[in-house]
Amino acid sequence: MTDPRIDPPAAGDERELLTAFLDWHRETLAVKCAALTDEQLRERAVPPSAMSLLGLVRHLTDVERYWFRRVLEGADLPALYWSDVDDVEFDVADVPADEALSVWRAEVDECRKVSANTPIDALAKVDRRGAHYSHRYILIHMIEEYARHNGHADLMRERIDGVTGE
């Protein structure tokens, strides 16, 4: 399996480092999903949990959309998969993997644009839980979100076909 990730630089300004680490983690998710069949991407981690690699892709699609476009930018956009009723983003029984990955990539591209056009000290346009989070906070939170879920993805990938790596 090829690894297209670019290591974050050893030094740089705050925005450059945060963005590079977030992009590295985004690509880590793609690496964990690479060269697997739709069925393998749908395999549940540990039944009865509904978590799967494809479910993580859909979950992180909505997390990106939520934090960058809805909260930071203030766009009036619905969630694509998330529901407050249950974990529908993890219900992937009939979801084509290429479609989910394509939607995730497109959302990441849109979120990169929002981030690139927003000062790092800017406060979010949407109040969330009584606070207008800074762009800096959102970048750090997204790194944490991907890092946590990439740990899940690493274990799922190893279980599916034995492939390991960071």
Short mmCIF file of N, CA and C in Angstrom, two decimals, residues 33-159:
data_model
loop_
_atom_site.label_atom_id
_atom_site.label_comp_id
_atom_site.label_asym_id
_atom_site.label_seq_id
_atom_site.Cartn_x
_atom_site.Cartn_y
_atom_site.Cartn_z
N CYS A 33 -8.39 3.43 4.83
CA CYS A 33 -9.50 2.94 4.01
C CYS A 33 -9.05 2.44 2.64
N ALA A 34 -7.81 2.69 2.28
CA ALA A 34 -7.34 2.38 0.93
C ALA A 34 -7.27 0.88 0.66
N ALA A 35 -7.59 0.52 -0.57
CA ALA A 35 -7.44 -0.84 -1.09
C ALA A 35 -8.33 -1.86 -0.38
N LEU A 36 -9.42 -1.42 0.19
CA LEU A 36 -10.39 -2.33 0.81
C LEU A 36 -11.66 -2.35 -0.02
N THR A 37 -12.37 -3.46 0.03
CA THR A 37 -13.64 -3.57 -0.67
C THR A 37 -14.72 -2.82 0.12
N ASP A 38 -15.84 -2.58 -0.52
CA ASP A 38 -16.97 -1.96 0.17
C ASP A 38 -17.36 -2.78 1.41
N GLU A 39 -17.36 -4.09 1.24
CA GLU A 39 -17.74 -4.96 2.34
C GLU A 39 -16.76 -4.83 3.51
N GLN A 40 -15.48 -4.77 3.21
CA GLN A 40 -14.49 -4.62 4.27
C GLN A 40 -14.63 -3.26 4.96
N LEU A 41 -14.92 -2.22 4.21
CA LEU A 41 -15.10 -0.89 4.79
C LEU A 41 -16.34 -0.82 5.67
N ARG A 42 -17.30 -1.71 5.42
CA ARG A 42 -18.53 -1.75 6.22
C ARG A 42 -18.43 -2.64 7.45
N GLU A 43 -17.37 -3.45 7.54
CA GLU A 43 -17.24 -4.38 8.67
C GLU A 43 -17.25 -3.63 9.99
N ARG A 44 -18.08 -4.12 10.89
CA ARG A 44 -18.16 -3.51 12.21
C ARG A 44 -16.92 -3.84 13.03
N ALA A 45 -16.51 -2.86 13.81
CA ALA A 45 -15.30 -3.02 14.62
C ALA A 45 -15.46 -4.15 15.62
N VAL A 46 -16.44 -4.01 16.48
CA VAL A 46 -16.69 -4.98 17.54
C VAL A 46 -18.20 -5.01 17.76
N PRO A 47 -18.90 -5.90 17.09
CA PRO A 47 -20.34 -5.97 17.29
C PRO A 47 -20.66 -6.13 18.78
N PRO A 48 -21.65 -5.49 19.32
CA PRO A 48 -22.75 -4.84 18.61
C PRO A 48 -22.49 -3.39 18.19
N SER A 49 -21.31 -2.85 18.42
CA SER A 49 -21.01 -1.49 17.97
C SER A 49 -21.22 -1.40 16.46
N ALA A 50 -21.79 -0.29 16.01
CA ALA A 50 -22.01 -0.08 14.58
C ALA A 50 -20.80 0.57 13.91
N MET A 51 -19.74 0.85 14.67
CA MET A 51 -18.57 1.54 14.10
C MET A 51 -17.89 0.69 13.04
N SER A 52 -17.61 1.34 11.91
CA SER A 52 -16.87 0.72 10.81
C SER A 52 -16.00 1.82 10.20
N LEU A 53 -15.09 1.43 9.33
CA LEU A 53 -14.28 2.44 8.65
C LEU A 53 -15.16 3.39 7.83
N LEU A 54 -16.13 2.83 7.13
CA LEU A 54 -17.01 3.67 6.33
C LEU A 54 -17.87 4.57 7.23
N GLY A 55 -18.29 4.05 8.36
CA GLY A 55 -19.02 4.87 9.32
C GLY A 55 -18.17 6.02 9.84
N LEU A 56 -16.89 5.75 10.09
CA LEU A 56 -15.99 6.83 10.53
C LEU A 56 -15.86 7.90 9.46
N VAL A 57 -15.78 7.50 8.20
CA VAL A 57 -15.69 8.46 7.10
C VAL A 57 -16.92 9.37 7.11
N ARG A 58 -18.08 8.78 7.24
CA ARG A 58 -19.32 9.58 7.25
C ARG A 58 -19.39 10.45 8.50
N HIS A 59 -19.00 9.90 9.64
CA HIS A 59 -18.99 10.69 10.88
C HIS A 59 -18.07 11.90 10.74
N LEU A 60 -16.87 11.69 10.24
CA LEU A 60 -15.91 12.80 10.12
C LEU A 60 -16.31 13.78 9.02
N THR A 61 -17.08 13.35 8.05
CA THR A 61 -17.63 14.27 7.07
C THR A 61 -18.51 15.29 7.78
N ASP A 62 -19.40 14.81 8.63
CA ASP A 62 -20.28 15.72 9.35
C ASP A 62 -19.54 16.53 10.41
N VAL A 63 -18.52 15.97 11.03
CA VAL A 63 -17.74 16.73 12.01
C VAL A 63 -17.03 17.90 11.31
N GLU A 64 -16.43 17.65 10.17
CA GLU A 64 -15.81 18.72 9.38
C GLU A 64 -16.83 19.81 9.05
N ARG A 65 -17.93 19.37 8.47
CA ARG A 65 -18.99 20.30 8.04
C ARG A 65 -19.49 21.12 9.22
N TYR A 66 -19.71 20.45 10.34
CA TYR A 66 -20.24 21.12 11.51
C TYR A 66 -19.29 22.22 12.01
N TRP A 67 -18.04 21.85 12.28
CA TRP A 67 -17.13 22.79 12.91
C TRP A 67 -16.66 23.90 11.99
N PHE A 68 -16.29 23.58 10.77
CA PHE A 68 -15.75 24.61 9.89
C PHE A 68 -16.83 25.42 9.19
N ARG A 69 -17.83 24.76 8.66
CA ARG A 69 -18.80 25.48 7.84
C ARG A 69 -19.99 25.99 8.64
N ARG A 70 -20.51 25.19 9.55
CA ARG A 70 -21.67 25.63 10.30
C ARG A 70 -21.27 26.54 11.47
N VAL A 71 -20.29 26.12 12.27
CA VAL A 71 -19.93 26.90 13.45
C VAL A 71 -19.00 28.06 13.08
N LEU A 72 -17.85 27.78 12.47
CA LEU A 72 -16.87 28.83 12.19
C LEU A 72 -17.39 29.82 11.15
N GLU A 73 -17.87 29.31 10.04
CA GLU A 73 -18.32 30.17 8.94
C GLU A 73 -19.74 30.70 9.14
N GLY A 74 -20.55 29.95 9.89
CA GLY A 74 -21.93 30.38 10.11
C GLY A 74 -22.88 29.99 9.00
N ALA A 75 -22.49 29.04 8.16
CA ALA A 75 -23.35 28.62 7.05
C ALA A 75 -24.55 27.84 7.57
N ASP A 76 -25.69 28.08 6.98
CA ASP A 76 -26.92 27.40 7.36
C ASP A 76 -27.03 26.12 6.53
N LEU A 77 -26.33 25.09 6.98
CA LEU A 77 -26.28 23.82 6.26
C LEU A 77 -26.77 22.69 7.16
N PRO A 78 -27.53 21.77 6.61
CA PRO A 78 -27.94 20.62 7.42
C PRO A 78 -26.79 19.63 7.55
N ALA A 79 -26.88 18.80 8.56
CA ALA A 79 -25.95 17.67 8.67
C ALA A 79 -26.23 16.74 7.49
N LEU A 80 -25.20 16.08 7.01
CA LEU A 80 -25.39 15.14 5.91
C LEU A 80 -25.86 13.78 6.41
N TYR A 81 -25.35 13.35 7.54
CA TYR A 81 -25.65 12.00 8.04
C TYR A 81 -26.11 11.99 9.49
N TRP A 82 -25.62 12.88 10.29
CA TRP A 82 -25.86 12.86 11.72
C TRP A 82 -27.33 13.11 12.04
N SER A 83 -27.77 12.47 13.11
CA SER A 83 -29.12 12.66 13.61
C SER A 83 -29.05 12.65 15.12
N ASP A 84 -29.87 13.44 15.77
CA ASP A 84 -29.88 13.41 17.24
C ASP A 84 -30.71 12.24 17.76
N VAL A 85 -31.27 11.46 16.85
CA VAL A 85 -32.07 10.30 17.24
C VAL A 85 -31.18 9.09 17.49
N ASP A 86 -30.25 8.83 16.58
CA ASP A 86 -29.35 7.69 16.74
C ASP A 86 -28.10 7.91 15.88
N ASP A 87 -27.24 6.94 15.83
CA ASP A 87 -25.98 7.06 15.10
C ASP A 87 -26.15 6.64 13.64
N VAL A 88 -26.96 7.38 12.89
CA VAL A 88 -27.24 6.98 11.50
C VAL A 88 -26.02 7.08 10.60
N GLU A 89 -25.03 7.89 10.97
CA GLU A 89 -23.84 7.97 10.13
C GLU A 89 -23.09 6.64 10.11
N PHE A 90 -23.34 5.81 11.11
CA PHE A 90 -22.69 4.50 11.17
C PHE A 90 -23.54 3.40 10.55
N ASP A 91 -24.74 3.74 10.08
CA ASP A 91 -25.59 2.77 9.41
C ASP A 91 -25.21 2.78 7.93
N VAL A 92 -24.29 1.90 7.57
CA VAL A 92 -23.70 1.94 6.22
C VAL A 92 -23.99 0.69 5.40
N ALA A 93 -25.00 -0.06 5.78
CA ALA A 93 -25.28 -1.33 5.12
C ALA A 93 -25.42 -1.19 3.60
N ASP A 94 -26.04 -0.12 3.13
CA ASP A 94 -26.29 0.05 1.69
C ASP A 94 -25.54 1.24 1.10
N VAL A 95 -24.52 1.71 1.78
CA VAL A 95 -23.80 2.90 1.34
C VAL A 95 -22.64 2.52 0.43
N PRO A 96 -22.61 3.05 -0.80
CA PRO A 96 -21.45 2.79 -1.67
C PRO A 96 -20.21 3.51 -1.09
N ALA A 97 -19.13 2.79 -0.91
CA ALA A 97 -17.94 3.35 -0.30
C ALA A 97 -17.37 4.50 -1.12
N ASP A 98 -17.33 4.35 -2.44
CA ASP A 98 -16.75 5.43 -3.26
C ASP A 98 -17.55 6.72 -3.11
N GLU A 99 -18.85 6.60 -2.95
CA GLU A 99 -19.69 7.79 -2.75
C GLU A 99 -19.38 8.46 -1.41
N ALA A 100 -19.31 7.68 -0.35
CA ALA A 100 -19.03 8.24 0.97
C ALA A 100 -17.65 8.89 1.01
N LEU A 101 -16.66 8.25 0.41
CA LEU A 101 -15.32 8.81 0.38
C LEU A 101 -15.27 10.08 -0.47
N SER A 102 -15.99 10.11 -1.55
CA SER A 102 -16.05 11.29 -2.41
C SER A 102 -16.71 12.46 -1.69
N VAL A 103 -17.79 12.21 -0.99
CA VAL A 103 -18.48 13.27 -0.23
C VAL A 103 -17.55 13.78 0.87
N TRP A 104 -16.85 12.87 1.55
CA TRP A 104 -15.89 13.28 2.58
C TRP A 104 -14.80 14.17 1.99
N ARG A 105 -14.21 13.75 0.88
CA ARG A 105 -13.15 14.54 0.22
C ARG A 105 -13.67 15.93 -0.16
N ALA A 106 -14.87 15.99 -0.72
CA ALA A 106 -15.45 17.28 -1.12
C ALA A 106 -15.68 18.18 0.10
N GLU A 107 -16.15 17.59 1.18
CA GLU A 107 -16.37 18.38 2.40
C GLU A 107 -15.04 18.87 2.96
N VAL A 108 -14.03 18.02 2.97
CA VAL A 108 -12.71 18.44 3.43
C VAL A 108 -12.20 19.61 2.58
N ASP A 109 -12.39 19.54 1.27
CA ASP A 109 -11.95 20.62 0.39
C ASP A 109 -12.65 21.93 0.74
N GLU A 110 -13.96 21.87 0.97
CA GLU A 110 -14.71 23.07 1.34
C GLU A 110 -14.23 23.61 2.70
N CYS A 111 -13.96 22.72 3.62
CA CYS A 111 -13.51 23.14 4.96
C CYS A 111 -12.11 23.74 4.90
N ARG A 112 -11.26 23.22 4.05
CA ARG A 112 -9.93 23.82 3.85
C ARG A 112 -10.06 25.27 3.37
N LYS A 113 -11.00 25.51 2.45
CA LYS A 113 -11.21 26.87 1.93
C LYS A 113 -11.66 27.81 3.05
N VAL A 114 -12.62 27.35 3.85
CA VAL A 114 -13.10 28.17 4.97
C VAL A 114 -11.94 28.49 5.90
N SER A 115 -11.18 27.48 6.24
CA SER A 115 -10.06 27.66 7.16
C SER A 115 -9.01 28.61 6.57
N ALA A 116 -8.67 28.43 5.31
CA ALA A 116 -7.65 29.26 4.67
C ALA A 116 -8.06 30.73 4.61
N ASN A 117 -9.36 30.98 4.57
CA ASN A 117 -9.86 32.36 4.46
C ASN A 117 -10.28 32.96 5.79
N THR A 118 -9.94 32.29 6.88
CA THR A 118 -10.34 32.77 8.21
C THR A 118 -9.10 32.98 9.07
N PRO A 119 -8.95 34.16 9.64
CA PRO A 119 -7.81 34.37 10.55
C PRO A 119 -7.84 33.37 11.70
N ILE A 120 -6.68 32.96 12.14
CA ILE A 120 -6.60 31.93 13.18
C ILE A 120 -7.21 32.40 14.50
N ASP A 121 -7.20 33.69 14.76
CA ASP A 121 -7.78 34.23 15.99
C ASP A 121 -9.27 34.54 15.87
N ALA A 122 -9.84 34.37 14.68
CA ALA A 122 -11.25 34.67 14.47
C ALA A 122 -12.12 33.80 15.36
N LEU A 123 -13.20 34.38 15.82
CA LEU A 123 -14.16 33.62 16.61
C LEU A 123 -15.26 33.10 15.71
N ALA A 124 -15.79 31.95 16.06
CA ALA A 124 -16.86 31.33 15.28
C ALA A 124 -18.06 32.25 15.23
N LYS A 125 -18.79 32.18 14.13
CA LYS A 125 -19.99 32.99 13.97
C LYS A 125 -21.18 32.41 14.73
N VAL A 126 -21.11 31.14 15.03
CA VAL A 126 -22.21 30.47 15.74
C VAL A 126 -21.78 30.17 17.17
N ASP A 127 -22.65 30.56 18.08
CA ASP A 127 -22.43 30.28 19.50
C ASP A 127 -22.74 28.80 19.74
N ARG A 128 -21.80 28.09 20.30
CA ARG A 128 -21.98 26.68 20.61
C ARG A 128 -21.76 26.48 22.09
N ARG A 129 -22.79 26.03 22.78
CA ARG A 129 -22.71 25.78 24.22
C ARG A 129 -22.24 27.00 25.00
N GLY A 130 -22.71 28.16 24.60
CA GLY A 130 -22.40 29.37 25.32
C GLY A 130 -21.05 29.99 25.00
N ALA A 131 -20.43 29.59 23.89
CA ALA A 131 -19.12 30.14 23.55
C ALA A 131 -18.97 30.26 22.03
N HIS A 132 -18.24 31.29 21.63
CA HIS A 132 -17.83 31.43 20.24
C HIS A 132 -16.39 30.93 20.17
N TYR A 133 -16.23 29.69 19.76
CA TYR A 133 -14.92 29.06 19.72
C TYR A 133 -14.02 29.75 18.70
N SER A 134 -12.73 29.80 18.98
CA SER A 134 -11.79 30.39 18.03
C SER A 134 -11.46 29.38 16.92
N HIS A 135 -11.03 29.93 15.81
CA HIS A 135 -10.57 29.08 14.71
C HIS A 135 -9.43 28.18 15.20
N ARG A 136 -8.56 28.73 16.01
CA ARG A 136 -7.44 27.96 16.59
C ARG A 136 -7.99 26.75 17.37
N TYR A 137 -8.98 26.98 18.22
CA TYR A 137 -9.59 25.89 18.99
C TYR A 137 -10.13 24.83 18.04
N ILE A 138 -10.82 25.26 16.99
CA ILE A 138 -11.44 24.32 16.05
C ILE A 138 -10.38 23.48 15.36
N LEU A 139 -9.27 24.09 14.94
CA LEU A 139 -8.19 23.32 14.32
C LEU A 139 -7.63 22.28 15.30
N ILE A 140 -7.40 22.69 16.53
CA ILE A 140 -6.86 21.76 17.53
C ILE A 140 -7.87 20.65 17.82
N HIS A 141 -9.14 21.02 17.95
CA HIS A 141 -10.18 20.02 18.20
C HIS A 141 -10.26 19.02 17.05
N MET A 142 -10.16 19.49 15.81
CA MET A 142 -10.24 18.59 14.66
C MET A 142 -9.05 17.64 14.61
N ILE A 143 -7.87 18.11 15.00
CA ILE A 143 -6.71 17.22 15.08
C ILE A 143 -7.00 16.13 16.11
N GLU A 144 -7.53 16.52 17.25
CA GLU A 144 -7.87 15.55 18.31
C GLU A 144 -8.93 14.57 17.82
N GLU A 145 -9.93 15.07 17.12
CA GLU A 145 -11.03 14.23 16.63
C GLU A 145 -10.49 13.17 15.66
N TYR A 146 -9.69 13.60 14.70
CA TYR A 146 -9.11 12.66 13.75
C TYR A 146 -8.14 11.70 14.43
N ALA A 147 -7.32 12.20 15.35
CA ALA A 147 -6.34 11.33 16.01
C ALA A 147 -7.05 10.21 16.77
N ARG A 148 -8.11 10.56 17.48
CA ARG A 148 -8.86 9.55 18.23
C ARG A 148 -9.47 8.52 17.29
N HIS A 149 -10.12 9.00 16.24
CA HIS A 149 -10.78 8.07 15.31
C HIS A 149 -9.78 7.31 14.44
N ASN A 150 -8.63 7.90 14.18
CA ASN A 150 -7.61 7.15 13.44
C ASN A 150 -7.06 6.00 14.28
N GLY A 151 -7.07 6.15 15.59
CA GLY A 151 -6.73 5.02 16.45
C GLY A 151 -7.73 3.89 16.28
N HIS A 152 -9.01 4.23 16.23
CA HIS A 152 -10.04 3.22 15.95
C HIS A 152 -9.80 2.60 14.58
N ALA A 153 -9.54 3.46 13.59
CA ALA A 153 -9.35 2.99 12.21
C ALA A 153 -8.16 2.05 12.11
N ASP A 154 -7.10 2.34 12.85
CA ASP A 154 -5.91 1.50 12.82
C ASP A 154 -6.24 0.09 13.33
N LEU A 155 -6.98 0.02 14.41
CA LEU A 155 -7.37 -1.28 14.97
C LEU A 155 -8.32 -2.03 14.02
N MET A 156 -9.26 -1.30 13.42
CA MET A 156 -10.19 -1.96 12.49
C MET A 156 -9.44 -2.48 11.27
N ARG A 157 -8.52 -1.68 10.73
CA ARG A 157 -7.78 -2.11 9.55
C ARG A 157 -6.94 -3.35 9.86
N GLU A 158 -6.29 -3.35 11.01
CA GLU A 158 -5.50 -4.53 11.39
C GLU A 158 -6.39 -5.76 11.50
N ARG A 159 -7.57 -5.59 12.05
CA ARG A 159 -8.50 -6.71 12.21
C ARG A 159 -8.98 -7.22 10.84
#
